[in-house]
Amino acid sequence: MEHMKDIFPHLWLLNSLTNSLLEPNELTRELLDGAEDLRVRLAGLEPDELDYVRNDIRAAWAYLTETEELLRRLEDSLRETGLTEGGEAP
C-alpha cells in the first residue's frame, strides 16, 4: 500500500466524479426522454422568459463543452492504463 500514495489523487478524482455526476446523469436521462417537449415549451415563452432561458442554455453549453473535453481526455487516460477492460497494468 505504500506505493499507492501517488495514486490516491487519481482515485479521489474518480470517486468525486462518480459521486457528483450520479444524480445529474439520472436527471439527464429523464429529460432526454422528453427532449422533444422542450421545443414546444420554448415556443410558449414570453420574450423576457426566452432571454432568461437562452442565457442559462448558453452558460450550460459552454460548461458542458469544456467538461466534455476534460472527461474525454480522462477517459482516454484511463483506457491507456489497460485496466478498464479487466487487463493488467503495464
mmCIF file of N, CA and C in Angstrom, residues 35-77:
data_model
loop_
_atom_site.group_PDB
_atom_site.id
_atom_site.type_symbol
_atom_site.label_atom_id
_atom_site.label_comp_id
_atom_site.label_asym_id
_atom_site.label_seq_id
_atom_site.Cartn_x
_atom_site.Cartn_y
_atom_site.Cartn_z
ATOM 1 N N ALA A 35 -37.111 15.278 -24.460
ATOM 2 C CA ALA A 35 -36.433 16.427 -25.072
ATOM 3 C C ALA A 35 -37.275 17.096 -26.157
ATOM 4 N N GLU A 36 -38.076 16.335 -26.858
ATOM 5 C CA GLU A 36 -38.896 16.941 -27.916
ATOM 6 C C GLU A 36 -39.913 17.918 -27.344
ATOM 7 N N ASP A 37 -40.321 17.727 -26.116
ATOM 8 C CA ASP A 37 -41.257 18.642 -25.460
ATOM 9 C C ASP A 37 -40.633 20.012 -25.181
ATOM 10 N N LEU A 38 -39.325 20.067 -25.069
ATOM 11 C CA LEU A 38 -38.647 21.323 -24.744
ATOM 12 C C LEU A 38 -38.902 22.378 -25.811
ATOM 13 N N ARG A 39 -38.809 22.012 -27.063
ATOM 14 C CA ARG A 39 -39.027 22.977 -28.140
ATOM 15 C C ARG A 39 -40.452 23.521 -28.094
ATOM 16 N N VAL A 40 -41.404 22.686 -27.790
ATOM 17 C CA VAL A 40 -42.798 23.128 -27.682
ATOM 18 C C VAL A 40 -42.938 24.101 -26.522
ATOM 19 N N ARG A 41 -42.327 23.785 -25.416
ATOM 20 C CA ARG A 41 -42.398 24.663 -24.235
ATOM 21 C C ARG A 41 -41.693 25.990 -24.482
ATOM 22 N N LEU A 42 -40.561 25.946 -25.193
ATOM 23 C CA LEU A 42 -39.843 27.184 -25.509
ATOM 24 C C LEU A 42 -40.693 28.095 -26.389
ATOM 25 N N ALA A 43 -41.433 27.510 -27.290
ATOM 26 C CA ALA A 43 -42.269 28.302 -28.200
ATOM 27 C C ALA A 43 -43.351 29.068 -27.446
ATOM 28 N N GLY A 44 -43.709 28.605 -26.262
ATOM 29 C CA GLY A 44 -44.757 29.252 -25.476
ATOM 30 C C GLY A 44 -44.257 30.321 -24.518
ATOM 31 N N LEU A 45 -42.960 30.603 -24.510
ATOM 32 C CA LEU A 45 -42.405 31.572 -23.570
ATOM 33 C C LEU A 45 -42.534 33.002 -24.087
ATOM 34 N N GLU A 46 -42.627 33.914 -23.154
ATOM 35 C CA GLU A 46 -42.590 35.338 -23.467
ATOM 36 C C GLU A 46 -41.138 35.714 -23.793
ATOM 37 N N PRO A 47 -40.915 36.818 -24.528
ATOM 38 C CA PRO A 47 -39.536 37.194 -24.903
ATOM 39 C C PRO A 47 -38.579 37.314 -23.717
ATOM 40 N N ASP A 48 -39.005 37.900 -22.609
ATOM 41 C CA ASP A 48 -38.102 38.029 -21.460
ATOM 42 C C ASP A 48 -37.808 36.669 -20.838
ATOM 43 N N GLU A 49 -38.786 35.781 -20.853
ATOM 44 C CA GLU A 49 -38.574 34.427 -20.338
ATOM 45 C C GLU A 49 -37.607 33.664 -21.254
ATOM 46 N N LEU A 50 -37.778 33.847 -22.549
ATOM 47 C CA LEU A 50 -36.908 33.179 -23.507
ATOM 48 C C LEU A 50 -35.466 33.675 -23.360
ATOM 49 N N ASP A 51 -35.277 34.964 -23.117
ATOM 50 C CA ASP A 51 -33.936 35.504 -22.881
ATOM 51 C C ASP A 51 -33.297 34.864 -21.655
ATOM 52 N N TYR A 52 -34.065 34.701 -20.600
ATOM 53 C CA TYR A 52 -33.577 34.066 -19.374
ATOM 54 C C TYR A 52 -33.098 32.641 -19.677
ATOM 55 N N VAL A 53 -33.943 31.893 -20.387
ATOM 56 C CA VAL A 53 -33.607 30.508 -20.731
ATOM 57 C C VAL A 53 -32.396 30.479 -21.659
ATOM 58 N N ARG A 54 -32.357 31.394 -22.619
ATOM 59 C CA ARG A 54 -31.239 31.462 -23.568
ATOM 60 C C ARG A 54 -29.914 31.654 -22.819
ATOM 61 N N ASN A 55 -29.895 32.545 -21.844
ATOM 62 C CA ASN A 55 -28.675 32.783 -21.073
ATOM 63 C C ASN A 55 -28.247 31.540 -20.302
ATOM 64 N N ASP A 56 -29.209 30.852 -19.700
ATOM 65 C CA ASP A 56 -28.878 29.616 -18.983
ATOM 66 C C ASP A 56 -28.353 28.549 -19.939
ATOM 67 N N ILE A 57 -28.972 28.435 -21.105
ATOM 68 C CA ILE A 57 -28.544 27.433 -22.076
ATOM 69 C C ILE A 57 -27.138 27.744 -22.583
ATOM 70 N N ARG A 58 -26.857 29.003 -22.855
ATOM 71 C CA ARG A 58 -25.518 29.372 -23.318
ATOM 72 C C ARG A 58 -24.463 29.077 -22.261
ATOM 73 N N ALA A 59 -24.757 29.389 -21.018
ATOM 74 C CA ALA A 59 -23.804 29.114 -19.935
ATOM 75 C C ALA A 59 -23.594 27.607 -19.783
ATOM 76 N N ALA A 60 -24.687 26.853 -19.843
ATOM 77 C CA ALA A 60 -24.582 25.395 -19.728
ATOM 78 C C ALA A 60 -23.813 24.816 -20.902
ATOM 79 N N TRP A 61 -24.057 25.341 -22.094
ATOM 80 C CA TRP A 61 -23.368 24.862 -23.297
ATOM 81 C C TRP A 61 -21.856 25.030 -23.145
ATOM 82 N N ALA A 62 -21.443 26.205 -22.689
ATOM 83 C CA ALA A 62 -20.012 26.465 -22.507
ATOM 84 C C ALA A 62 -19.416 25.505 -21.481
ATOM 85 N N TYR A 63 -20.112 25.331 -20.372
ATOM 86 C CA TYR A 63 -19.630 24.432 -19.319
ATOM 87 C C TYR A 63 -19.568 22.993 -19.817
ATOM 88 N N LEU A 64 -20.628 22.552 -20.495
ATOM 89 C CA LEU A 64 -20.669 21.177 -20.978
ATOM 90 C C LEU A 64 -19.605 20.911 -22.033
ATOM 91 N N THR A 65 -19.338 21.892 -22.876
ATOM 92 C CA THR A 65 -18.308 21.728 -23.895
ATOM 93 C C THR A 65 -16.943 21.509 -23.246
ATOM 94 N N GLU A 66 -16.626 22.331 -22.250
ATOM 95 C CA GLU A 66 -15.355 22.167 -21.548
ATOM 96 C C GLU A 66 -15.321 20.845 -20.791
ATOM 97 N N THR A 67 -16.414 20.511 -20.115
ATOM 98 C CA THR A 67 -16.486 19.276 -19.331
ATOM 99 C C THR A 67 -16.364 18.051 -20.232
ATOM 100 N N GLU A 68 -17.016 18.111 -21.390
ATOM 101 C CA GLU A 68 -16.940 17.003 -22.336
ATOM 102 C C GLU A 68 -15.496 16.739 -22.742
ATOM 103 N N GLU A 69 -14.759 17.797 -23.043
ATOM 104 C CA GLU A 69 -13.365 17.659 -23.443
ATOM 105 C C GLU A 69 -12.527 17.078 -22.298
ATOM 106 N N LEU A 70 -12.727 17.587 -21.098
ATOM 107 C CA LEU A 70 -11.967 17.075 -19.951
ATOM 108 C C LEU A 70 -12.295 15.613 -19.678
ATOM 109 N N LEU A 71 -13.559 15.260 -19.738
ATOM 110 C CA LEU A 71 -13.951 13.867 -19.496
ATOM 111 C C LEU A 71 -13.431 12.945 -20.596
ATOM 112 N N ARG A 72 -13.421 13.421 -21.837
ATOM 113 C CA ARG A 72 -12.881 12.623 -22.926
ATOM 114 C C ARG A 72 -11.393 12.353 -22.702
ATOM 115 N N ARG A 73 -10.664 13.402 -22.293
ATOM 116 C CA ARG A 73 -9.236 13.235 -22.022
ATOM 117 C C ARG A 73 -9.006 12.284 -20.852
ATOM 118 N N LEU A 74 -9.843 12.400 -19.810
ATOM 119 C CA LEU A 74 -9.727 11.491 -18.661
ATOM 120 C C LEU A 74 -10.050 10.065 -19.091
ATOM 121 N N GLU A 75 -11.082 9.898 -19.890
ATOM 122 C CA GLU A 75 -11.454 8.572 -20.393
ATOM 123 C C GLU A 75 -10.291 7.958 -21.177
ATOM 124 N N ASP A 76 -9.674 8.741 -22.056
ATOM 125 C CA ASP A 76 -8.519 8.253 -22.813
ATOM 126 C C ASP A 76 -7.391 7.837 -21.876
ATOM 127 N N SER A 77 -7.143 8.649 -20.858
ATOM 128 C CA SER A 77 -6.085 8.355 -19.897
ATOM 129 C C SER A 77 -6.372 7.053 -19.150
#
